[in-house]
Coordinates of C-alpha atoms and ligand atoms in Angstrom, one line a residue:
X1 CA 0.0 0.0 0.0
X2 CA 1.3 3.3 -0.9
X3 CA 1.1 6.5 1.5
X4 CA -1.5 7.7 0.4
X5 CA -4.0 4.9 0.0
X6 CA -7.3 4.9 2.4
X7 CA -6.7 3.1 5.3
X8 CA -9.0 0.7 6.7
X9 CA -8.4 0.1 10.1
X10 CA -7.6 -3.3 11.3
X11 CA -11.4 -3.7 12.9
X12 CA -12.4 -2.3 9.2
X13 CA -15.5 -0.6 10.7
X14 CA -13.5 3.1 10.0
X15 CA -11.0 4.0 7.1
X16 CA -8.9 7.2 7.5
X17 CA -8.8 9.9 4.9
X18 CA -5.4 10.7 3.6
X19 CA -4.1 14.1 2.6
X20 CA -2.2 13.3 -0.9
X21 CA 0.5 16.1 -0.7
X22 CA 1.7 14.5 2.9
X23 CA 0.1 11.1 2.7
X24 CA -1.5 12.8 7.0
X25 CA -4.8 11.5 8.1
X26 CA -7.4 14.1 7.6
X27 CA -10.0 12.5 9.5
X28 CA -11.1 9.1 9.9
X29 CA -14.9 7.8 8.6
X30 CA -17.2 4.8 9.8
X31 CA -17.2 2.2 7.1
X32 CA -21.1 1.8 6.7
X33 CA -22.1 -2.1 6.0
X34 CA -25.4 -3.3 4.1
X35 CA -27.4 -2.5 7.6
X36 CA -26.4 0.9 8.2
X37 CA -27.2 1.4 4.3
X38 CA -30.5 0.2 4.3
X39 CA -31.1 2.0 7.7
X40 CA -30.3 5.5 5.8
X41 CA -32.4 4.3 2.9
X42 CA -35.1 3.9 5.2
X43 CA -35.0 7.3 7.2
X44 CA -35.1 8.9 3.4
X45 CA -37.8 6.9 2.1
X46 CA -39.9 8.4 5.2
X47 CA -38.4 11.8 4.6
X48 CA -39.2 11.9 1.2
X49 CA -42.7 11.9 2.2
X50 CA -42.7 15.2 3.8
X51 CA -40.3 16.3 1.5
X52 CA -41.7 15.4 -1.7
X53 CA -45.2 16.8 -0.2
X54 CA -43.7 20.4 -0.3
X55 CA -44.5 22.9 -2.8
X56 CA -41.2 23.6 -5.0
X57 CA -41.4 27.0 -3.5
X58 CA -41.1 25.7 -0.2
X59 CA -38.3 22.9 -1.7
X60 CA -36.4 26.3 -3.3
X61 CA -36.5 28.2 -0.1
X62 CA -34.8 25.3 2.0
X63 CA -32.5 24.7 -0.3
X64 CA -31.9 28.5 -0.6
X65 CA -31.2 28.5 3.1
X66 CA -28.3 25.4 2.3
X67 CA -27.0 27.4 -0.7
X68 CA -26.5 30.2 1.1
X69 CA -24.8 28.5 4.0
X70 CA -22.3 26.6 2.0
X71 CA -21.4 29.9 0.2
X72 CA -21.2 31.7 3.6
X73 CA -18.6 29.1 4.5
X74 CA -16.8 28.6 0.7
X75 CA -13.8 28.5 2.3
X76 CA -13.9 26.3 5.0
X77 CA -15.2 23.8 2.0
X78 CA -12.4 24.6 -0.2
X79 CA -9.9 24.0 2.6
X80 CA -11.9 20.4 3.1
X81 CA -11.5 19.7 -0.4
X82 CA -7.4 20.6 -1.0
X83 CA -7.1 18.6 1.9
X84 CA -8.5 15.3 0.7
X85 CA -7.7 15.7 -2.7
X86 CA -4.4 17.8 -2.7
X87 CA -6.3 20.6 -5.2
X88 CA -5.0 23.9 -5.0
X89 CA -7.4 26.1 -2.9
X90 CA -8.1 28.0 -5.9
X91 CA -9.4 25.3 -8.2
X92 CA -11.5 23.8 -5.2
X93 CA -12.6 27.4 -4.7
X94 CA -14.2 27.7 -8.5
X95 CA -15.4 23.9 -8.7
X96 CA -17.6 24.9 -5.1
X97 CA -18.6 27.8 -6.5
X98 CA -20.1 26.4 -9.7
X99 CA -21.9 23.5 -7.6
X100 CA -23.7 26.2 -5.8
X101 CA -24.6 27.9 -9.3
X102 CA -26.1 24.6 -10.3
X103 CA -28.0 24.1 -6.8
X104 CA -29.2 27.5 -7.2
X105 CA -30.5 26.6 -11.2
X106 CA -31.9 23.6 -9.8
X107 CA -34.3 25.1 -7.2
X108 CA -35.3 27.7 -9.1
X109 CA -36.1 25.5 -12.0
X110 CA -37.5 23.3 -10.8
X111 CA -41.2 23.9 -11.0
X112 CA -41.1 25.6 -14.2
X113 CA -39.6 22.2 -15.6
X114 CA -41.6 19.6 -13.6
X115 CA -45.0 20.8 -12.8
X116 CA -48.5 19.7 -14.5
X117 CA -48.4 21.3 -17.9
X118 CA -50.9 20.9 -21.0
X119 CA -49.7 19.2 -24.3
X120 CA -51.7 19.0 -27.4
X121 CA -53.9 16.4 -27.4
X122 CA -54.5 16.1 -31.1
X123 CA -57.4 15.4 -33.6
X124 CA -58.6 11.9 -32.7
X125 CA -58.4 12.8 -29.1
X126 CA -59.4 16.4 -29.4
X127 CA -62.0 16.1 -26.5
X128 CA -59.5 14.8 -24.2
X129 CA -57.5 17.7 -22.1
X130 CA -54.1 16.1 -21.9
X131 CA -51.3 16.7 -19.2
X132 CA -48.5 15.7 -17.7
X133 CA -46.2 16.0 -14.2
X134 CA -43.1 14.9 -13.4
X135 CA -42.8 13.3 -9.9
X136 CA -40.0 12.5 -8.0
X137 CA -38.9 8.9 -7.9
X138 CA -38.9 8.9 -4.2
X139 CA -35.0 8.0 -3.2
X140 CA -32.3 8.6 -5.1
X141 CA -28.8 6.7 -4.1
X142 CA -25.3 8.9 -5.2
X143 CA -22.1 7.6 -6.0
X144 CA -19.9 10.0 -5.8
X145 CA -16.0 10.2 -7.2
X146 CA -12.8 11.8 -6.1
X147 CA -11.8 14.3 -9.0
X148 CA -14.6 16.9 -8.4
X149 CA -16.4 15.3 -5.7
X150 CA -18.6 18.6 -4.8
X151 CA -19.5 19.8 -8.4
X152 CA -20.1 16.3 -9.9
X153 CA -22.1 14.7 -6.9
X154 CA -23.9 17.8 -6.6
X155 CA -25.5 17.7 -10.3
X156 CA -27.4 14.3 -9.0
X157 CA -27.6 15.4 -5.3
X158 CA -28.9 19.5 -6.3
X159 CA -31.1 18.2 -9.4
X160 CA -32.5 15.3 -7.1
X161 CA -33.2 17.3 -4.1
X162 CA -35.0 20.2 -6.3
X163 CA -36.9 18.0 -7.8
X164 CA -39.1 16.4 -4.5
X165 CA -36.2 13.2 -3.7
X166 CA -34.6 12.4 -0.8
X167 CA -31.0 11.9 -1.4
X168 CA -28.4 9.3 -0.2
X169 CA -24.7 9.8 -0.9
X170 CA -21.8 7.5 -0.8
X171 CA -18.8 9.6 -1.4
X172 CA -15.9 8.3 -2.9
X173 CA -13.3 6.7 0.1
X174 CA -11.0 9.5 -1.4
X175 CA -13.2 12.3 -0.1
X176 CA -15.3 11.3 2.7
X177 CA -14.8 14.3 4.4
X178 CA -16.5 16.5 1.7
X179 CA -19.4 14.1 1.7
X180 CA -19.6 14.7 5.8
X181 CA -19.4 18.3 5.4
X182 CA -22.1 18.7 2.6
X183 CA -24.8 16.6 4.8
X184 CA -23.5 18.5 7.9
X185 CA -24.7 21.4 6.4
X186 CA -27.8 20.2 4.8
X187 CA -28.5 19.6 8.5
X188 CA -28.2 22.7 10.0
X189 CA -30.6 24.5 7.7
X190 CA -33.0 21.1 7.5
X191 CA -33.8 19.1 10.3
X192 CA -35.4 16.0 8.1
X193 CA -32.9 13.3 6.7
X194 CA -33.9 14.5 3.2
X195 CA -29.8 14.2 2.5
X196 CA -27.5 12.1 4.2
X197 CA -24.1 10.6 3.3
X198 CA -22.7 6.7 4.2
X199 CA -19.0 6.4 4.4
X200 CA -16.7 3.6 3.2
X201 CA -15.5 2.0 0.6
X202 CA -16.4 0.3 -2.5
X203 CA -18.3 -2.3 -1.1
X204 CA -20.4 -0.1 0.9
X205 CA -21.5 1.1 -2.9
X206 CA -22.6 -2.0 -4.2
X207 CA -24.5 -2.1 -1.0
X208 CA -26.6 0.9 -2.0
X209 CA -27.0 -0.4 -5.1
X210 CA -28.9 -3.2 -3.8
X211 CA -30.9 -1.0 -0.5
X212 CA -34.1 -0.2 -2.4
X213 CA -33.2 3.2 -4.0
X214 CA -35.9 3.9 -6.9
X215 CA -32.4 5.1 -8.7
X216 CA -29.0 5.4 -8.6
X217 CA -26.7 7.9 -9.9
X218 CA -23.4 7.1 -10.7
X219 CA -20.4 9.0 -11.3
X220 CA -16.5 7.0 -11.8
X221 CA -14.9 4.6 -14.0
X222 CA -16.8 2.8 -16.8
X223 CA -16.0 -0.8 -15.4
X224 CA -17.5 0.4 -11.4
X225 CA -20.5 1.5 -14.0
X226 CA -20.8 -1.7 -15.4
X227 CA -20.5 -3.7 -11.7
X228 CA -23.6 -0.7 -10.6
X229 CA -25.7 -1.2 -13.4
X230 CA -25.6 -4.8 -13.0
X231 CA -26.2 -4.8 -9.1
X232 CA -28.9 -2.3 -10.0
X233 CA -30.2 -5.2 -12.3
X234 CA -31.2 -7.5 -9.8
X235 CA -34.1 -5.2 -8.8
X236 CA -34.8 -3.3 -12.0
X237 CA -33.7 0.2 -10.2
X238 CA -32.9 2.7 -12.9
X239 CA -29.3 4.1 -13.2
X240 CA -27.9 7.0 -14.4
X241 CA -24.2 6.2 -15.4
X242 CA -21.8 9.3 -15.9
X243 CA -18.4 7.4 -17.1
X244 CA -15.1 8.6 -18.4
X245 CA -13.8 10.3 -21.2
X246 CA -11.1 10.8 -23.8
X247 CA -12.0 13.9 -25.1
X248 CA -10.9 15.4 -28.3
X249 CA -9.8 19.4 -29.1
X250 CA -10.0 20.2 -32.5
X251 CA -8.2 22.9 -33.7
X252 CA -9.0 24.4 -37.1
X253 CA -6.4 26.4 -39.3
X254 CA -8.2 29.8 -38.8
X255 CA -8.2 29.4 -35.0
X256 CA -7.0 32.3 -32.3
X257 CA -3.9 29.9 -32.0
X258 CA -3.4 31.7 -28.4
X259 CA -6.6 30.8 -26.9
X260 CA -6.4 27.3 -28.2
X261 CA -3.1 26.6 -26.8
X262 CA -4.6 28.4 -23.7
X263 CA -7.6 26.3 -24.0
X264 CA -5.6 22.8 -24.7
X265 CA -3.0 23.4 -21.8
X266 CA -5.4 23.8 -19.3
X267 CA -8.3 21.4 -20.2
X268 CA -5.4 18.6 -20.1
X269 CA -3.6 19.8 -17.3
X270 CA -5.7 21.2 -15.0
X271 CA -6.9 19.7 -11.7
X272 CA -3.7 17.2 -12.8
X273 CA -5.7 15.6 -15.4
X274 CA -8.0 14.1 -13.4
X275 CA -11.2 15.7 -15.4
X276 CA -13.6 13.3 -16.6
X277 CA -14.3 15.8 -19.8
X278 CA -10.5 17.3 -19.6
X279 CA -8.9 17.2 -22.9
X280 CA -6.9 14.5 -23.6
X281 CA -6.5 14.0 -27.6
X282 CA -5.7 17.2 -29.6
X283 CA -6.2 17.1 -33.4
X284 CA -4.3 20.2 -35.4
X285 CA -5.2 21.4 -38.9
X286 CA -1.3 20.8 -40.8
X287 CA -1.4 24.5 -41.4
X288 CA -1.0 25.2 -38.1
X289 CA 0.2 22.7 -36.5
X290 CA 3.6 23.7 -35.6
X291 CA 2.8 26.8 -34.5
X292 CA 0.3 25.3 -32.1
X293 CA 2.9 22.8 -30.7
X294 CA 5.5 25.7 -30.1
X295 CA 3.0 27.4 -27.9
X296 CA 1.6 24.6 -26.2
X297 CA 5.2 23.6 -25.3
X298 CA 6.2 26.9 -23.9
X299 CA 3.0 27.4 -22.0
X300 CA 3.0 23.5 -20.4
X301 CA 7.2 23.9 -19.8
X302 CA 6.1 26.9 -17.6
X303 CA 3.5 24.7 -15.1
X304 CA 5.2 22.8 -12.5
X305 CA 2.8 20.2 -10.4
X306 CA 4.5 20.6 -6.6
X307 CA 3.1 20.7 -3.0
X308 CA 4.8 24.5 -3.0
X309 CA 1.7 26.8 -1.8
X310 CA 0.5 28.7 -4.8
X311 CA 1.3 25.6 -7.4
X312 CA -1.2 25.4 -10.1
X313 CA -0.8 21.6 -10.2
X314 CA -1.5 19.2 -7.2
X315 CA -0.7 15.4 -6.7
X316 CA -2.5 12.9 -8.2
X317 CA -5.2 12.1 -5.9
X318 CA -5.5 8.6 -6.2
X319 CA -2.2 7.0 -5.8
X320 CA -2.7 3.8 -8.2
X321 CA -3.9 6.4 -11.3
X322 CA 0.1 6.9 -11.3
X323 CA 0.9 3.6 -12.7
X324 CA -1.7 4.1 -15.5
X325 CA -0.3 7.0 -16.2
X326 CA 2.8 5.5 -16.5
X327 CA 1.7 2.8 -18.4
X328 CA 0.3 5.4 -20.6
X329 CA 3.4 7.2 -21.8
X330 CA 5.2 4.3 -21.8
X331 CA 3.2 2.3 -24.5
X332 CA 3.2 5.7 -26.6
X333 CA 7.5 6.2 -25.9
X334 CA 7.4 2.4 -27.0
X335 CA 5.1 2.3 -29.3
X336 CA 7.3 5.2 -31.4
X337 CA 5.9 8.2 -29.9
X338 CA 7.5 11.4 -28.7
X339 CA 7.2 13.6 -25.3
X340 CA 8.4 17.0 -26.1
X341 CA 7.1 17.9 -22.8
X342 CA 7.6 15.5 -19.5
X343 CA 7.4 11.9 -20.1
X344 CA 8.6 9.0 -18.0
X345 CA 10.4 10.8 -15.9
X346 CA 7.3 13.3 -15.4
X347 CA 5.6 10.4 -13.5
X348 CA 6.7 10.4 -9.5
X349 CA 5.4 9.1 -6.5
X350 CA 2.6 11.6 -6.1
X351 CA 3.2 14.5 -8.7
X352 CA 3.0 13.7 -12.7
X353 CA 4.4 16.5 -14.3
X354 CA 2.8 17.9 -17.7
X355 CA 3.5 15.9 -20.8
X356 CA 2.6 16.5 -24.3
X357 CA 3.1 13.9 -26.5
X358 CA 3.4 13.4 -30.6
X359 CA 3.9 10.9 -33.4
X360 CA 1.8 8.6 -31.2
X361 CA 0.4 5.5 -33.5
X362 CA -3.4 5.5 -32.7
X363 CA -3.6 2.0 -31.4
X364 CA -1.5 3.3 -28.5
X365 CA -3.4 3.8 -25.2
X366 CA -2.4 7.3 -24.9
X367 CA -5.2 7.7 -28.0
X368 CA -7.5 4.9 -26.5
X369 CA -8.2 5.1 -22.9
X370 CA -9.0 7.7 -19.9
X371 CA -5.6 8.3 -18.9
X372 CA -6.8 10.9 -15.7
X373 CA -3.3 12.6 -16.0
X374 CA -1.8 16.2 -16.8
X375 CA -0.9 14.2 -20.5
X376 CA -2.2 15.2 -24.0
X377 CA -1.4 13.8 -27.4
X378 CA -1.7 15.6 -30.4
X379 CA -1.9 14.8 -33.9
X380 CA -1.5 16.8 -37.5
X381 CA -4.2 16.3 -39.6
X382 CA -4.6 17.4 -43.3
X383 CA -8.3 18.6 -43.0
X384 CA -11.9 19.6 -40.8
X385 CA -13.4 16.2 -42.1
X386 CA -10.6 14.0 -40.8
X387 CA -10.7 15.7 -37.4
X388 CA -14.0 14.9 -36.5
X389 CA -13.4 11.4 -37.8
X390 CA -10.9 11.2 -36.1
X391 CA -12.8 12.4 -32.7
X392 CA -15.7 10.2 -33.8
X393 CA -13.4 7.1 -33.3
X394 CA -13.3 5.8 -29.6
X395 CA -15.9 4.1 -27.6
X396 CA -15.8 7.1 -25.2
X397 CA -18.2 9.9 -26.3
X398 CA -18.2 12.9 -23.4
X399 CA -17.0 16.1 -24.0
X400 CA -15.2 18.2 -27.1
X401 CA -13.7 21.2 -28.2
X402 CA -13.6 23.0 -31.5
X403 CA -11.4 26.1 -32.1
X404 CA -12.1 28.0 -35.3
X405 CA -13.3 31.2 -36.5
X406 CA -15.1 30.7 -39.3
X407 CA -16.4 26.7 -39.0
X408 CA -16.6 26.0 -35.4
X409 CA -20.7 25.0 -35.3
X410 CA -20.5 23.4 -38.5
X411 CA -17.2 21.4 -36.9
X412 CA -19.1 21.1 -33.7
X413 CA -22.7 19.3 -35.0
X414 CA -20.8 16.4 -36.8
X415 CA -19.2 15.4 -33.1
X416 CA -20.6 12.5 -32.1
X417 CA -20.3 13.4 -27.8
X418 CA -23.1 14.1 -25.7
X419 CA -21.2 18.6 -25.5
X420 CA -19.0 20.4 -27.1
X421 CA -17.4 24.1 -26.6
X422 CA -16.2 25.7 -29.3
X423 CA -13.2 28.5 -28.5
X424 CA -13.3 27.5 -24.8
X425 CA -13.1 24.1 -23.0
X426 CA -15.6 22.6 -20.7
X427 CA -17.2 25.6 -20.5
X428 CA -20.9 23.5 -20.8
X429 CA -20.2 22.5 -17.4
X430 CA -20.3 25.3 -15.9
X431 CA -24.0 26.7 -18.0
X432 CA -27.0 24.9 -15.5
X433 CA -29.3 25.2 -18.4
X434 CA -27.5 22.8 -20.4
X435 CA -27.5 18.8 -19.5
X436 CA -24.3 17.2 -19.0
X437 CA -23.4 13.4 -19.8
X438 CA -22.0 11.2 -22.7
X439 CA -23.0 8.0 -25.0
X440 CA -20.9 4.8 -25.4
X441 CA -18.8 4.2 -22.6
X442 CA -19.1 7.2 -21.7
X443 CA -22.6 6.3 -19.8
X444 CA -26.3 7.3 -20.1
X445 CA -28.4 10.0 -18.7
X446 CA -27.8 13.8 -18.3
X447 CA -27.4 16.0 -15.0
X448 CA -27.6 19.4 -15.4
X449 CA -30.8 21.5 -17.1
X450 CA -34.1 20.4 -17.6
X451 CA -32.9 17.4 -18.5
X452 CA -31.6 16.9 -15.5
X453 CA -34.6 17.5 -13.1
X454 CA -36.3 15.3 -15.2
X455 CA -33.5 12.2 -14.9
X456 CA -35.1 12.4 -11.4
X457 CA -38.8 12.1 -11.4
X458 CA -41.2 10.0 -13.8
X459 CA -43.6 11.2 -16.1
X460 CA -47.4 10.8 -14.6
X461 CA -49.7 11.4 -17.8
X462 CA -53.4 12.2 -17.2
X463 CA -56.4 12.4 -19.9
X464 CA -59.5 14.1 -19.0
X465 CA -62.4 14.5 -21.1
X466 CA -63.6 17.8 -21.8
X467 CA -66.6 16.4 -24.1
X468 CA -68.5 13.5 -25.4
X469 CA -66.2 12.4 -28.1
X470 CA -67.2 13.0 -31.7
X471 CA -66.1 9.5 -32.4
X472 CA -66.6 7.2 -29.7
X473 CA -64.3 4.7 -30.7
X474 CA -62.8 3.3 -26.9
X475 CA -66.2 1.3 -26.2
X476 CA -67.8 -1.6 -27.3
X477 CA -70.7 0.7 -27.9
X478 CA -68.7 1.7 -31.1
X479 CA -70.5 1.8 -34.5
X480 CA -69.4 0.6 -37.9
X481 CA -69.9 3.9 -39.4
X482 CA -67.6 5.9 -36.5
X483 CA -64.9 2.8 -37.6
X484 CA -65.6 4.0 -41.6
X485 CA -65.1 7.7 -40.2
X486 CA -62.0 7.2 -38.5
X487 CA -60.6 5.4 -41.6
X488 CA -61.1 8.2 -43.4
X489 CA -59.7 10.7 -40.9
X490 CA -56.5 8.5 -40.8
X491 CA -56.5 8.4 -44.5
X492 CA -56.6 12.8 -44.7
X493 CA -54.4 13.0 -42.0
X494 CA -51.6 10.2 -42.6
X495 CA -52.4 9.2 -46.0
X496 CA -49.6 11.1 -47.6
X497 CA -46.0 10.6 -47.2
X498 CA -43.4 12.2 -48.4
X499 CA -43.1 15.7 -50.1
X500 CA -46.8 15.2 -52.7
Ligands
NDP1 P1 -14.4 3.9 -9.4 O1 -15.3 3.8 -10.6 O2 -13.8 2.7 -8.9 O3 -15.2 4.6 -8.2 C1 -16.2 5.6 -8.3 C2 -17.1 5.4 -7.1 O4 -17.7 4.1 -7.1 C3 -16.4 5.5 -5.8 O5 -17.3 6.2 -4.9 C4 -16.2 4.1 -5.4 O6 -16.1 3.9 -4.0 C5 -17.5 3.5 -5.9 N1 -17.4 2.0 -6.0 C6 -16.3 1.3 -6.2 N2 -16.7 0.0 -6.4 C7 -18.0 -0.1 -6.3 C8 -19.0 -1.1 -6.5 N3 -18.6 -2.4 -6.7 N4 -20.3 -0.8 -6.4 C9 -20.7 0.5 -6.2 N5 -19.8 1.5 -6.0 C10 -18.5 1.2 -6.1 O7 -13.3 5.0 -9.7 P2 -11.9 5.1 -9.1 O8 -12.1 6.1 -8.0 O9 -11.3 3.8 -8.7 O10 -11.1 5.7 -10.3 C11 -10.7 4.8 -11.4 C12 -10.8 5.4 -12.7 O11 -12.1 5.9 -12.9 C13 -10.0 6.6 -12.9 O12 -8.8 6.1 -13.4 C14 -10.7 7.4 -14.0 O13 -10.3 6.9 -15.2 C15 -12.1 7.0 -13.8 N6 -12.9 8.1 -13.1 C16 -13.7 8.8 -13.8 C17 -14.4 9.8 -13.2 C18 -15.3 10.7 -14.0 O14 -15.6 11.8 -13.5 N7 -15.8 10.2 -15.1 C19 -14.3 10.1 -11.8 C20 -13.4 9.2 -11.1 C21 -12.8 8.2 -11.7 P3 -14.6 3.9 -3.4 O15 -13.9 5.1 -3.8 O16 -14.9 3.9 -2.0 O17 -14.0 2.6 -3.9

């Protein structure tokens, strides 16, 4: 075990939390068994009675009162989160900041999104009034990972919670802590269990997987997806998976070559790497290629990843991501690639250093799988079209980017990823209105926006009859003629395809 793995003690009912910079115990957690699980499940499922009885005003204004007490006490969060993680106090700073923007989204939304609302009942049911609500599930299970664990647990937690559910959340065993804290503060402002958080490890996941939840939300690696969805199986609860990524940046020859590089450096290297939608494959139009490289070179030589106060790069959180980053730049060194920036030697015991590899054949890993690290490889390619091919090939399908002046929508709508910015990266993450989430194996389901809220809930439809029907055709009372009638309605309405 390295220094900075969780620690189960020797009784295994608590595990310690590990600062990564100094491998120190933070604090130390109860490991929560099947029992305790079901227990929480079972104080939410009653809280979610009162809870999901409340008007969304009265929803908005409680969870009002817990926005603004997290943003009263931003820092003390920010300081919870460089602890357990090893972010710099700036980065945890902005990541709390846009969770809060999101729960603040969420509340207000809510009711706009979710209430009874009419829909067009059309011609063959034109007496019926038609509507439809969306109702919260009832309660909603979180797993929670490491890399962002406030902003990405929060787009289930806030989107859940606005939208009538009780919440449970299992935090990553990286970041305990910041699960305590959140539910610490839910309590203060709400005296109901509407949001509580189990502690431990990855078994005391699989156990809310299988405590009754009406859905679970997941957030980590695609293969813990694929254990959760089939756990989730046994009962038919619905899942929501949000997986990893390898996510492309596309940059065009009329591109602001500044803001690209800008873009490119920080979407791979920021929060070291370990961004589920961070850029991690760069394609170049040939034109511009070299110029792109020279900046990109000068600006990553600049960063250094240290435990110095101030650096813009912190360790790697979880310690065994180091050897798959490793593993990484080896295949691509070995494979025939370059590292003009870093490479093996960027990898230590906690820090990877930036690393910007080229010439990298595409079967390499480096162009295949999440590598979670401060790495990017880039490519020349000789046009737009080969680009998004190029982007369009991996089973991962998250995020994007597109740099160009003239082309970047027309770029943009031929990537096959569930968002894309185009002169900025990751900047849909940060819009509330827009939903969040990837196809392949980058999971299913959105958080985030409408579609969000609605991830949450199910749809109740309702039909109510406004008049005796013109044709009474659900009846046994109905008539040959109203059958000839509705033939011929079918045939005026439907009975022409095409353009004639
Ligand atoms: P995991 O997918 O293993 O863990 C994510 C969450 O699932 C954690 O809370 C974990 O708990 C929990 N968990 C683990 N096993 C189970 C299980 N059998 N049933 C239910 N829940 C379980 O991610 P890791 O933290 O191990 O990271 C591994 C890789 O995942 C990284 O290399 C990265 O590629 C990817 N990743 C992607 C993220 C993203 O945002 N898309 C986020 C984090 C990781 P515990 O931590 O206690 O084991």
């Amino acid at each position: 075990m390295t220094i900075t793995e969780p620690n189960p003690t020797a009784a295994a009912s608590t595990f310690d939390s590990l600062n990564p910079r100094t491998g120190e115990v933070v604090a130390t957690h109860p490991i929560a068994g099947e029992a305790d699980v079901r227990a929480a499940v079972a104080r939410a499922r009653e809280a979610s009675a009162w809870w999901g009885a409340l008007s969304y005003s009265e929803r908005a204004d409680r969870l009002g009162s817990w926005k603004a007490l997290i943003t009263q006490r931003l820092d003390e969060l920010a300081g919870v989160m460089s602890a357990e993680t090893g972010k710099p106090h700036g980065d945890a700073l902005l990541e709390a900041a846009l969770a809060i923007d999101h729960l603040a989204w969420a509340s207000k939304h809510a009711g706009k999104v979710l209430k009874r609302h009419k829909v067009p009942s059309g011609l063959v049911m034109a007496n019926q009034k038609a509507t439809v609500e969306f109702r919260p599930l009832g309660v909603i299970g979180v797993i929670g990972p490491w890399n962002y664990p406030v902003f990405t647990p929060m787009g289930s937690i806030a989107y859940a919670l606005a939208a009538g559910n009780a919440v449970v959340f299992k935090p990553s065993e990286y970041t305990p802590g910041i699960g305590q804290w959140l539910a610490a503060t839910f309590a203060e402002v709400i005296d109901q269990p509407v949001f509580q958080v189990v502690t431990g490890l990855g078994e005391t996941g699989a156990a809310l997987c299988r405590s009754g939840v009406d859905k679970l939300a997941f957030t980590g690696s695609t293969a813990t997806g694929k254990k959760v969805m089939a756990a989730c199986a046994e009962s038919l609860t619905p899942v929501l998976i949000e997986a990893g990524g390898k996510d492309a940046l596309i940059v065009d020859e009329d591109a602001d070559l500044d803001a690209a590089a800008d873009g490119a450096v920080w979407g791979a290297c920021g929060n070291a790497g370990q961004t589920c939608a961070g850029v991690e494959r760069v394609y170049v139009h040939e034109r511009v290629y070299d110029e792109f490289l020279e900046k990109i070179t000068a600006k990553a030589k600049a960063l250094e990843a240290s435990d110095t106060a101030g650096s813009p790069i912190g360790p790697i959180t979880m310690p065994s991501q180091i050897d798959i980053i490793r593993r990484h730049i080896d295949d691509a060194l070995a494979k025939g690639g370059r590292a003009v920036v870093g490479g093996s030697g960027a990898v230590g015991e906690r820090f990877v250093q930036p690393t910007i590899l080229v010439d990298v054949p595409k079967e390499s890993s480096a162009w295949t799988e999440e590598t979670f690290g401060p790495t990017m490889t880039v490519a020349k390619v000789n046009s737009m079209d080969e680009a998004v091919a190029l982007t369009n090939d991996s089973r991962y399908a998250l995020g994007s980017a597109v740099f160009s002046k003239s082309r970047g929508m027309k770029i943009a709508e031929r990537l096959r990823v569930g968002m894309t910015s185009i002169n900025g990266v990751i900047t849909f993450a940060g819009v509330p209105s827009l939903p969040f989430g990837g196809i392949g194996d980058s999971g299913f389901g959105r958080i985030h926006g409408p579609e969000g809220l609605k991830e949450f809930t199910y749809a109740h439809a309702i039909t109510k009859q406004r008049m005796k029907p013109l044709l009474a055709l659900t009846t046994f009372e109905r008539t040959e003629k109203s059958e000839q009638t509705l033939g011929k309605m079918m045939k005026m309405l439907h009975g022409r395809g095409g353009k004639k």
